[in-house]
PDB file of C-alpha atoms in Angstrom:
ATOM      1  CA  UNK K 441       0.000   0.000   0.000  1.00 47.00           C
ATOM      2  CA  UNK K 442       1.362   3.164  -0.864  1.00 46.00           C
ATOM      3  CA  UNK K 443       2.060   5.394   2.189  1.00 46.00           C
ATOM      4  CA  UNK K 444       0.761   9.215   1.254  1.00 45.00           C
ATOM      5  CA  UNK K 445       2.381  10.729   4.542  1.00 41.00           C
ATOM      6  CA  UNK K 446       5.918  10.051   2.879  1.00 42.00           C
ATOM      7  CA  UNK K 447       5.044  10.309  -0.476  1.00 41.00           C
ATOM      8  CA  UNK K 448       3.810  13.977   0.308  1.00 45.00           C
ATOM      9  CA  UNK K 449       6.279  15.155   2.680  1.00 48.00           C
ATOM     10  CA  UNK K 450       8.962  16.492   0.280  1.00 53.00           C
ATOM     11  CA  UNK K 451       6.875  20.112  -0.164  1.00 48.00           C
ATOM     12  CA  UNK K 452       8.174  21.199   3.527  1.00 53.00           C
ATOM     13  CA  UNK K 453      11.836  20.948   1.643  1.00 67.00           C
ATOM     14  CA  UNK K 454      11.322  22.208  -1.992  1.00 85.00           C
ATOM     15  CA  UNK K 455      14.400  24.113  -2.384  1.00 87.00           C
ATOM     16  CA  UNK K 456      16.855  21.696  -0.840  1.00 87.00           C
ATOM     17  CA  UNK K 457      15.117  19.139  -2.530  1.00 86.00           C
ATOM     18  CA  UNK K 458      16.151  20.871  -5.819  1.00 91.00           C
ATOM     19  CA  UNK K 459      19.849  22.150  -4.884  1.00 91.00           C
ATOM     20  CA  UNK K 460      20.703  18.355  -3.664  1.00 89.00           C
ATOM     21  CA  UNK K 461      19.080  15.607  -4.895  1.00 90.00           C
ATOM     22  CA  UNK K 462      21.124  14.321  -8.310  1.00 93.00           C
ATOM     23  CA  UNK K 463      20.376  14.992 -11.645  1.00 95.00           C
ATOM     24  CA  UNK K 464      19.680  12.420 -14.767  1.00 97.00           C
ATOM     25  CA  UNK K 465      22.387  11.253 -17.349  1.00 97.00           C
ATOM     26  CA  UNK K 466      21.470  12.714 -20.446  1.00 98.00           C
ATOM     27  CA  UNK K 467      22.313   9.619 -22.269  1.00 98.00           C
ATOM     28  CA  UNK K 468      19.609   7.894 -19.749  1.00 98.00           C
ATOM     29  CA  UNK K 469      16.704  10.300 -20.853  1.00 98.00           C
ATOM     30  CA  UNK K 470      17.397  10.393 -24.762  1.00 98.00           C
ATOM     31  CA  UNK K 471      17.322   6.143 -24.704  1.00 98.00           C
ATOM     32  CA  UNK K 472      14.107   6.881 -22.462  1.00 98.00           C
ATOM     33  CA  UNK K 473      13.199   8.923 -25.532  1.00 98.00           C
ATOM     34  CA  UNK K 474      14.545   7.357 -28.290  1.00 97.00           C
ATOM     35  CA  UNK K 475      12.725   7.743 -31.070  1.00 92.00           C
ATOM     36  CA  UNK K 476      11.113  10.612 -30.581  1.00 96.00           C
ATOM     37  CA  UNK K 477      11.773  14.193 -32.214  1.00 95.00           C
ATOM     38  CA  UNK K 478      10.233  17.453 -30.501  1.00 96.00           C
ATOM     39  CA  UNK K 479       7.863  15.109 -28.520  1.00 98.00           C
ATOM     40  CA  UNK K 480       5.315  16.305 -26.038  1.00 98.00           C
ATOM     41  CA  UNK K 481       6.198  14.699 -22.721  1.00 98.00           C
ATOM     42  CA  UNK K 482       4.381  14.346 -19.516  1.00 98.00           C
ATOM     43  CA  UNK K 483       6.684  14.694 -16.623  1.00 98.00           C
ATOM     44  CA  UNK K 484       4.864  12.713 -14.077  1.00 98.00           C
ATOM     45  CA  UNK K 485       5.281  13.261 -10.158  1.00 97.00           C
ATOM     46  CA  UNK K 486       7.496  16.246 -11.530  1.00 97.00           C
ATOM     47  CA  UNK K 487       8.755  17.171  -8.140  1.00 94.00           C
ATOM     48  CA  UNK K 488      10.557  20.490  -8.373  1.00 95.00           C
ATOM     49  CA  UNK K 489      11.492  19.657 -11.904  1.00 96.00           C
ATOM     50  CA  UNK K 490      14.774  18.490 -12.084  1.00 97.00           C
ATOM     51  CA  UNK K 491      13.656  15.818 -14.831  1.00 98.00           C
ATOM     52  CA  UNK K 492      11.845  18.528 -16.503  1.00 98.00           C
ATOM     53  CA  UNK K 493      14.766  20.310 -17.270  1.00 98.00           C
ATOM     54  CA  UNK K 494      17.053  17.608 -18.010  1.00 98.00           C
ATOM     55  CA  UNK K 495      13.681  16.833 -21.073  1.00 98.00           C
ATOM     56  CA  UNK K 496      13.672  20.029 -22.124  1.00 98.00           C
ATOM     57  CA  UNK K 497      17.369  20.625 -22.717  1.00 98.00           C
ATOM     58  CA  UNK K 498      16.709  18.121 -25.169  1.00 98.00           C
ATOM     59  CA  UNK K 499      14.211  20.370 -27.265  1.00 97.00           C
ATOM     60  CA  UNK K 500      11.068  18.570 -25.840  1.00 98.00           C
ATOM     61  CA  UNK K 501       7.548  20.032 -24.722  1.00 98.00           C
ATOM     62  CA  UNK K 502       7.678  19.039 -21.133  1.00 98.00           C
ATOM     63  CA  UNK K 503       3.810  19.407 -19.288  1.00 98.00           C
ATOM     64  CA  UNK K 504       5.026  18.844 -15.859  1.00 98.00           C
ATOM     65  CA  UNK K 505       2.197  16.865 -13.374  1.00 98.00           C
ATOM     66  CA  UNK K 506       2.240  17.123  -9.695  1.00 97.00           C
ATOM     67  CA  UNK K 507       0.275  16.877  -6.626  1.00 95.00           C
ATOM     68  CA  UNK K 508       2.457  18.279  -3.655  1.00 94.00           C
ATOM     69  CA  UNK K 509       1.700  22.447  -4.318  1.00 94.00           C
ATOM     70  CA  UNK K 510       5.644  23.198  -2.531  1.00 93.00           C
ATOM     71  CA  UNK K 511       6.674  20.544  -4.653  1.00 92.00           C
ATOM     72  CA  UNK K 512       5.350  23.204  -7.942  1.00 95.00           C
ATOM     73  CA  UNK K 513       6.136  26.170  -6.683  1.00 95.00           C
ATOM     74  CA  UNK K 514       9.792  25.301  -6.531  1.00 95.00           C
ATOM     75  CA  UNK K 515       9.641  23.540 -10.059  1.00 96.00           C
ATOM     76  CA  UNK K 516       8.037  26.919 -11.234  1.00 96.00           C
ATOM     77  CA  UNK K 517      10.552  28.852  -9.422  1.00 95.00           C
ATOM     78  CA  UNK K 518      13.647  26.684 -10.841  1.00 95.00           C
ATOM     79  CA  UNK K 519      12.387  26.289 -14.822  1.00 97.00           C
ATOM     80  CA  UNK K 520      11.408  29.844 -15.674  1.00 94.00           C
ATOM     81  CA  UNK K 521       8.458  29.634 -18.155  1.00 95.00           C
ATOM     82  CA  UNK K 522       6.919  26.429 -16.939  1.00 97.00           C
ATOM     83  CA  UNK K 523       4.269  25.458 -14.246  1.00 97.00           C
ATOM     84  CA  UNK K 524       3.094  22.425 -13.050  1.00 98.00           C
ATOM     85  CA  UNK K 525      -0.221  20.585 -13.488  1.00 98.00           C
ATOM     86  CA  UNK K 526      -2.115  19.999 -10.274  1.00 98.00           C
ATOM     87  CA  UNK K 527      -2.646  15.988 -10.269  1.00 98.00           C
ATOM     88  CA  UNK K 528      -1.115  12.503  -9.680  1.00 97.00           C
ATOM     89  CA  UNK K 529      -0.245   9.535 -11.442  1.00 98.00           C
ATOM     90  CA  UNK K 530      -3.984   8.449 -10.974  1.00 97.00           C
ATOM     91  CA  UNK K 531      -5.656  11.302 -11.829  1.00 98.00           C
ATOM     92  CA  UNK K 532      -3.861  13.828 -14.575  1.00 98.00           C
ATOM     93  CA  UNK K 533      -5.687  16.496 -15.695  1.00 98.00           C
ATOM     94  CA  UNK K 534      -4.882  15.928 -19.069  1.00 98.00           C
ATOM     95  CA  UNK K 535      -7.082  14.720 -22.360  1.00 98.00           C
ATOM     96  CA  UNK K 536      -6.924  11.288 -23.772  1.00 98.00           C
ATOM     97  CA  UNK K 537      -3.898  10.601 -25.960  1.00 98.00           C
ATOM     98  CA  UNK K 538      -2.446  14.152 -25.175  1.00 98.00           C
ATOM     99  CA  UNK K 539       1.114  12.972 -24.833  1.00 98.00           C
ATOM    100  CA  UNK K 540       3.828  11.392 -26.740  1.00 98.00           C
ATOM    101  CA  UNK K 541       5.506  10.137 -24.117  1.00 98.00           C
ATOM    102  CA  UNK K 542       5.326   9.674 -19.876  1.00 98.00           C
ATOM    103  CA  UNK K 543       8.127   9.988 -17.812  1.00 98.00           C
ATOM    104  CA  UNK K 544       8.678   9.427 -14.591  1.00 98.00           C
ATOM    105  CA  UNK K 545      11.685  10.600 -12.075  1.00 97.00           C
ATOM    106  CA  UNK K 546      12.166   8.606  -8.976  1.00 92.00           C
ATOM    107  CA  UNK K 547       8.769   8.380  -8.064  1.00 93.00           C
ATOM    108  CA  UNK K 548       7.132   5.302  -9.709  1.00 94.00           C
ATOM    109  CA  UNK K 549       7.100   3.363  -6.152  1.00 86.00           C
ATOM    110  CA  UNK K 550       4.563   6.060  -4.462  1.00 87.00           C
ATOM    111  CA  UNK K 551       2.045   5.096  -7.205  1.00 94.00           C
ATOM    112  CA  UNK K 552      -0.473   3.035  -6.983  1.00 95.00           C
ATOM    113  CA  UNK K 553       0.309   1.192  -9.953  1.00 95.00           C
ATOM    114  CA  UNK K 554      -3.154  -0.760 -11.546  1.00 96.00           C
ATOM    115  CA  UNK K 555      -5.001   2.358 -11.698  1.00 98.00           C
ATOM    116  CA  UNK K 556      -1.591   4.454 -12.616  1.00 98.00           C
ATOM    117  CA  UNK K 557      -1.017   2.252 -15.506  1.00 98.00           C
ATOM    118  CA  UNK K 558      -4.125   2.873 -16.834  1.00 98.00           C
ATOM    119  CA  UNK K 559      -4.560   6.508 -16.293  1.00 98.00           C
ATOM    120  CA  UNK K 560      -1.042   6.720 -17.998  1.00 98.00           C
ATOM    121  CA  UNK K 561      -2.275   4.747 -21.282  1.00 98.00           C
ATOM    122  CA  UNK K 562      -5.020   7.051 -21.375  1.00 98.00           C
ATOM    123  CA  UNK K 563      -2.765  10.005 -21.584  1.00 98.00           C
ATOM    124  CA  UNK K 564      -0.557   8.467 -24.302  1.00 98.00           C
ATOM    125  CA  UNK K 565      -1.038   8.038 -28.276  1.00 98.00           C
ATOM    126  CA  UNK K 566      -1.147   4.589 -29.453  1.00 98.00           C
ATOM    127  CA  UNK K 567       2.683   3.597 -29.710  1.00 98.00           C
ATOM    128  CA  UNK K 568       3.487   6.512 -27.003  1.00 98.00           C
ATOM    129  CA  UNK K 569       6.114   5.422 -24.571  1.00 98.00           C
ATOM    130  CA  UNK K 570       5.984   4.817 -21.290  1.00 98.00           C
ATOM    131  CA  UNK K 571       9.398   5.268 -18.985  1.00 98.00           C
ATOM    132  CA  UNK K 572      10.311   5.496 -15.116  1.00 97.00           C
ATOM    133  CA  UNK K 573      13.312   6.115 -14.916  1.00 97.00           C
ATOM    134  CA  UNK K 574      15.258   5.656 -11.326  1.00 93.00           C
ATOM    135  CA  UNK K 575      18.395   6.894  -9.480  1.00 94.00           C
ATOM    136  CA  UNK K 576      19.976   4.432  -7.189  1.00 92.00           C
ATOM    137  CA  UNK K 577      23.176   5.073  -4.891  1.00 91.00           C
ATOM    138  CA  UNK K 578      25.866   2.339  -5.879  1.00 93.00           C
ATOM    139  CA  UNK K 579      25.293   0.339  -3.273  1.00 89.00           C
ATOM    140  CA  UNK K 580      28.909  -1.999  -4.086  1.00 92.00           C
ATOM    141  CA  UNK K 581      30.986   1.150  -2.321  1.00 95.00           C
ATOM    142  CA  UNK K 582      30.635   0.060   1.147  1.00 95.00           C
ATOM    143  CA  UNK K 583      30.555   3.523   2.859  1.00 97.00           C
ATOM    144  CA  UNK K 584      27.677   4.235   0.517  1.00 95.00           C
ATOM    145  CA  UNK K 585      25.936   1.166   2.227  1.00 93.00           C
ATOM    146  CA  UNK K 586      26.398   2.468   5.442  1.00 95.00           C
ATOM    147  CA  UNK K 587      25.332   5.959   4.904  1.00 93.00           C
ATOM    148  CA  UNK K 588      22.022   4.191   3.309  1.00 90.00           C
ATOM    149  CA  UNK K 589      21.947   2.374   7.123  1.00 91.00           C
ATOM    150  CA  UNK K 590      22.205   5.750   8.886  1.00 92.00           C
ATOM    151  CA  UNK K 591      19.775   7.782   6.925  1.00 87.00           C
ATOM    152  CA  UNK K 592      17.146   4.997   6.409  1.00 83.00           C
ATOM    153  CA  UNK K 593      17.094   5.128   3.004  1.00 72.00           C
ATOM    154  CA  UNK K 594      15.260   1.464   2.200  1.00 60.00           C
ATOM    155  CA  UNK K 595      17.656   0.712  -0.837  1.00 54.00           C
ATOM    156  CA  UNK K 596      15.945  -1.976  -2.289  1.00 55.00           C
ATOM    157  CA  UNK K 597      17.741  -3.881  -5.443  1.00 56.00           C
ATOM    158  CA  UNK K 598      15.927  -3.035  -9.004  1.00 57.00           C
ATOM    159  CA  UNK K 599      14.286  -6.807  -8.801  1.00 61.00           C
ATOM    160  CA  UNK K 600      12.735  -5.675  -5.390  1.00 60.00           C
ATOM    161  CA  UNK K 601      11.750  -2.313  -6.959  1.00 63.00           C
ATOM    162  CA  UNK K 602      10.085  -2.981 -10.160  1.00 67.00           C
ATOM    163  CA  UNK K 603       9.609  -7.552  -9.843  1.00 68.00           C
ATOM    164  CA  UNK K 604      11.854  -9.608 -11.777  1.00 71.00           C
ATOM    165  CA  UNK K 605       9.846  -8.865 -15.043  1.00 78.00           C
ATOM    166  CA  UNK K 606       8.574  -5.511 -15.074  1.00 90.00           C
ATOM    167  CA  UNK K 607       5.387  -5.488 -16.105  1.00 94.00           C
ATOM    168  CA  UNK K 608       2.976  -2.139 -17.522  1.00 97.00           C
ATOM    169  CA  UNK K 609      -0.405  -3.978 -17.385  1.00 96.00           C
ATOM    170  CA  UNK K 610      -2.220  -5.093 -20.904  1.00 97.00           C
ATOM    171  CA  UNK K 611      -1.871  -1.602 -22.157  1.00 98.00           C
ATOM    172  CA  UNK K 612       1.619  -1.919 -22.402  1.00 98.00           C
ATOM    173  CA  UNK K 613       4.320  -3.700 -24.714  1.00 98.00           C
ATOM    174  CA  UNK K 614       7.044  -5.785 -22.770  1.00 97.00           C
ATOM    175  CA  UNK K 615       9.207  -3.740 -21.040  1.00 97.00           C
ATOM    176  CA  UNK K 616      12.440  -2.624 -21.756  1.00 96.00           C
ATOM    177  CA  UNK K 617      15.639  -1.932 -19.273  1.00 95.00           C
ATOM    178  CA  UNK K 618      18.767   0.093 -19.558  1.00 96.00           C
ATOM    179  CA  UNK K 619      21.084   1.253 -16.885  1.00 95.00           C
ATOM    180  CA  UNK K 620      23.642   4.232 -16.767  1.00 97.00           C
ATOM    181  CA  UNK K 621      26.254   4.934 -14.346  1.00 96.00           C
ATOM    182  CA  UNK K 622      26.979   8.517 -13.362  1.00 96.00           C
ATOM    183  CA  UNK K 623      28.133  10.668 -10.160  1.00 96.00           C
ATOM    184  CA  UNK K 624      27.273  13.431  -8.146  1.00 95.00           C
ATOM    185  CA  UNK K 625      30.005  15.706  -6.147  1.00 96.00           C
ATOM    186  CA  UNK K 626      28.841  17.202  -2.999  1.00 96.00           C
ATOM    187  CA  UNK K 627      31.279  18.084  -0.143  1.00 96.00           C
ATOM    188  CA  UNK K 628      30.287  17.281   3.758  1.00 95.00           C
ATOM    189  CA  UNK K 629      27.292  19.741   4.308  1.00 94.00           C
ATOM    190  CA  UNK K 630      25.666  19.231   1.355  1.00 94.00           C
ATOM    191  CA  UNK K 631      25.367  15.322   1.622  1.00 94.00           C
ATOM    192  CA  UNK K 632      23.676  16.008   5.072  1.00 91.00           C
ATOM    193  CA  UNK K 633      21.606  18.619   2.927  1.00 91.00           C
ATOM    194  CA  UNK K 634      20.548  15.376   0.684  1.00 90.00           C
ATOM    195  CA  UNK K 635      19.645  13.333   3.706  1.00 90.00           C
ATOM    196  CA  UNK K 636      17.258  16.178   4.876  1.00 89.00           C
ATOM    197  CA  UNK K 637      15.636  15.974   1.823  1.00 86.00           C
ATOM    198  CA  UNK K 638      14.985  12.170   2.383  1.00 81.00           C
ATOM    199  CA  UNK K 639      11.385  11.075   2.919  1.00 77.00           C
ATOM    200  CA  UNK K 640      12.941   9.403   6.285  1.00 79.00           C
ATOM    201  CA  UNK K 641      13.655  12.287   7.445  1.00 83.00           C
ATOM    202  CA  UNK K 642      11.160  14.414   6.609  1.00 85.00           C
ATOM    203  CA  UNK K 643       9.066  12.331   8.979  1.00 85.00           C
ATOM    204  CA  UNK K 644      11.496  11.223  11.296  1.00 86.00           C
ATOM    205  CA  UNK K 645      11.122  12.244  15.529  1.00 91.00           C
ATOM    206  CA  UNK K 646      13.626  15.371  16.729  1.00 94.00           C
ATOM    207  CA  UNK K 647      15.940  12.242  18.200  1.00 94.00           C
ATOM    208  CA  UNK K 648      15.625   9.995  15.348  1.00 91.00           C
ATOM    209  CA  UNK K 649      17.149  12.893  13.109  1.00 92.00           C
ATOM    210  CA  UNK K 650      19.936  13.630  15.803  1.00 94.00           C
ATOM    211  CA  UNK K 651      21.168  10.061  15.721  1.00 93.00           C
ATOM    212  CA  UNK K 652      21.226  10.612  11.822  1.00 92.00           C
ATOM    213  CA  UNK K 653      23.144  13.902  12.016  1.00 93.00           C
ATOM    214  CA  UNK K 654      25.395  12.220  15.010  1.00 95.00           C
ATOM    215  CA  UNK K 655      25.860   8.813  12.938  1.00 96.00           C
ATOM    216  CA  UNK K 656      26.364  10.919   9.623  1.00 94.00           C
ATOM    217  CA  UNK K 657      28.972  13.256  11.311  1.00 95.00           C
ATOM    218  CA  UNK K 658      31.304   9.839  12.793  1.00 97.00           C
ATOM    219  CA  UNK K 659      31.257   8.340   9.209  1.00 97.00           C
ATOM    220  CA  UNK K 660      32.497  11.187   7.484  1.00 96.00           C
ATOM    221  CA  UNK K 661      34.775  11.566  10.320  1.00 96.00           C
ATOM    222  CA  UNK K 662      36.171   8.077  10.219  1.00 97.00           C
ATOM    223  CA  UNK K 663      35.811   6.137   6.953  1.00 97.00           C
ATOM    224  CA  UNK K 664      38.849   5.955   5.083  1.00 96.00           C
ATOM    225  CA  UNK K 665      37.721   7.227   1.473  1.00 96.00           C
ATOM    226  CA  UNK K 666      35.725  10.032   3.523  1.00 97.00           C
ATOM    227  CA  UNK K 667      38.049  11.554   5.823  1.00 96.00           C
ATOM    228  CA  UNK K 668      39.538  15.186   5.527  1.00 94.00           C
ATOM    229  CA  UNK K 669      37.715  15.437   2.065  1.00 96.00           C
ATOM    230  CA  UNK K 670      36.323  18.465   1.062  1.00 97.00           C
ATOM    231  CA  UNK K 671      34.024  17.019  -1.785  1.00 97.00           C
ATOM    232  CA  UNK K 672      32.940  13.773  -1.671  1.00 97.00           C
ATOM    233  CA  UNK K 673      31.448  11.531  -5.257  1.00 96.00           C
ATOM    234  CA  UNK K 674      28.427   9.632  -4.093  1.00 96.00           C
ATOM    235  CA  UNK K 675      27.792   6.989  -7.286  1.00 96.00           C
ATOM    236  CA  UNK K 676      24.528   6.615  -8.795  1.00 95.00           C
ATOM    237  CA  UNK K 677      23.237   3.768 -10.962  1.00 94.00           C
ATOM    238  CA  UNK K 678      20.131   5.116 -13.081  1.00 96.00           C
ATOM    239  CA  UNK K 679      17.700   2.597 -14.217  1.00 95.00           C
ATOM    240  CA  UNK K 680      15.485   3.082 -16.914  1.00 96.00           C
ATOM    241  CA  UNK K 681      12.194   0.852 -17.596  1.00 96.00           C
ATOM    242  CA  UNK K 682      10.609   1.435 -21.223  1.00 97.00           C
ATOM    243  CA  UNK K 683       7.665   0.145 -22.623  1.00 98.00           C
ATOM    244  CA  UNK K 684       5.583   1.510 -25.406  1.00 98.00           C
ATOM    245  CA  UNK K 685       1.876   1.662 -25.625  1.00 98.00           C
ATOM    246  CA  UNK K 686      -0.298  -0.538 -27.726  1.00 97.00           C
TER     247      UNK K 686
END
């Protein structure tokens, strides 16, 4: 069951959501894409619109879709010229096959995904393409598995994520994967500045976030590849599920 207190808590930290979380490869979004010239393209669960720029830097129409209203008004704040859509993956306020493609950034598991699916092959043209598309920290660094400990992130593997053999519903066309590697640089403060932008913590007691801070502050204090640095990479695998619409 979906849990709506976490999937809506991000609003409370717009901005910091935008400044820290990572971006998307560019060579993850055009495969996401491929095909596709000048598309019109449904950024679903937009958030503050970091996948709506990385879409339109590609010369795309990008009609961001939303339901947290801080959530907007930072995505409308960061990508001058565009404003989000009140509406979920659900319910979009949008007309039957008004898009050319749907993508979505990091925010496929809040949905509920039976009626999602279908609300999302409403919105798309016959042989429109459906894509979530997913940033994971590289969990095979070990002090990236430990920071995931500390801040509660629930890494889950891909098969966990998305089931062993993805699967769109009877709209859909088998789905496709792809995954990219990239990395983000952040020094000390602004990787804590990521973990307060974590659902966890969003959420999380006054003493459950001191224990993260206190936890956080000993690791980078401590580990080996973290010590005395004054930027840090944190690795990123970015999945990308594709499946095009019958």
């Amino acid at each position: 069951m979906v849990d709506h207190t976490h999937a809506l808590s991000f609003g409370a930290a717009a901005s910091d959501y935008d400044r820290f979380r990572p971006r998307y490869p560019e060579a993850a979004i055009r495969w996401a894409l491929d095909g596709l010239s000048e598309a019109r393209v449904v950024d679903l669960a937009a958030g503050t619109g970091i996948l709506t720029r990385g879409v339109l830097a590609l010369g795309h129409e990008v009609v961001p879709v939303e339901p947290d209203p801080g959530m907007g008004a930072q995505l409308a704040a960061s990508t001058p010229g565009t404003t989000a859509l009140a509406g979920s993956a659900e319910a979009m306020p949008l007309p039957d096959s008004a898009a050319d493609a749907v993508l979505v950034g990091t925010a496929y598991h809040w949905f509920d995904r039976e009626p999602a699916h279908a609300e999302i092959a409403r919105v798309l043209r016959p042989g429109g393409t459906f894509a979530p598309i997913w940033n994971i920290r590289d969990g095979s660094v070990d002090w990236v598995t430990e920071l995931g400990r500390i801040a509660h992130f629930g890494d889950k593997s891909t098969s966990e994520i998305f089931g062993e053999h993805p699967d769109f519903g009877p709209a859909f066309d088998a789905v496709e994967k792809r995954e990219f590697t990239h990395r983000t640089t952040l020094t000390p403060d602004e990787l804590l500045g990521m973990v307060r932008t974590r659902s966890y913590w969003l959420t999380a007691s006054t003493n459950d976030r001191q224990r993260v801070e206190r936890e956080l502050t000993e690791l980078l204090n401590t580990h080996p590849a973290l010590v005395g640095r004054d930027t840090i990479e944190l690795p990123y695998r970015t999945l990308v599920l594709r499946a095009r619409r019958r």
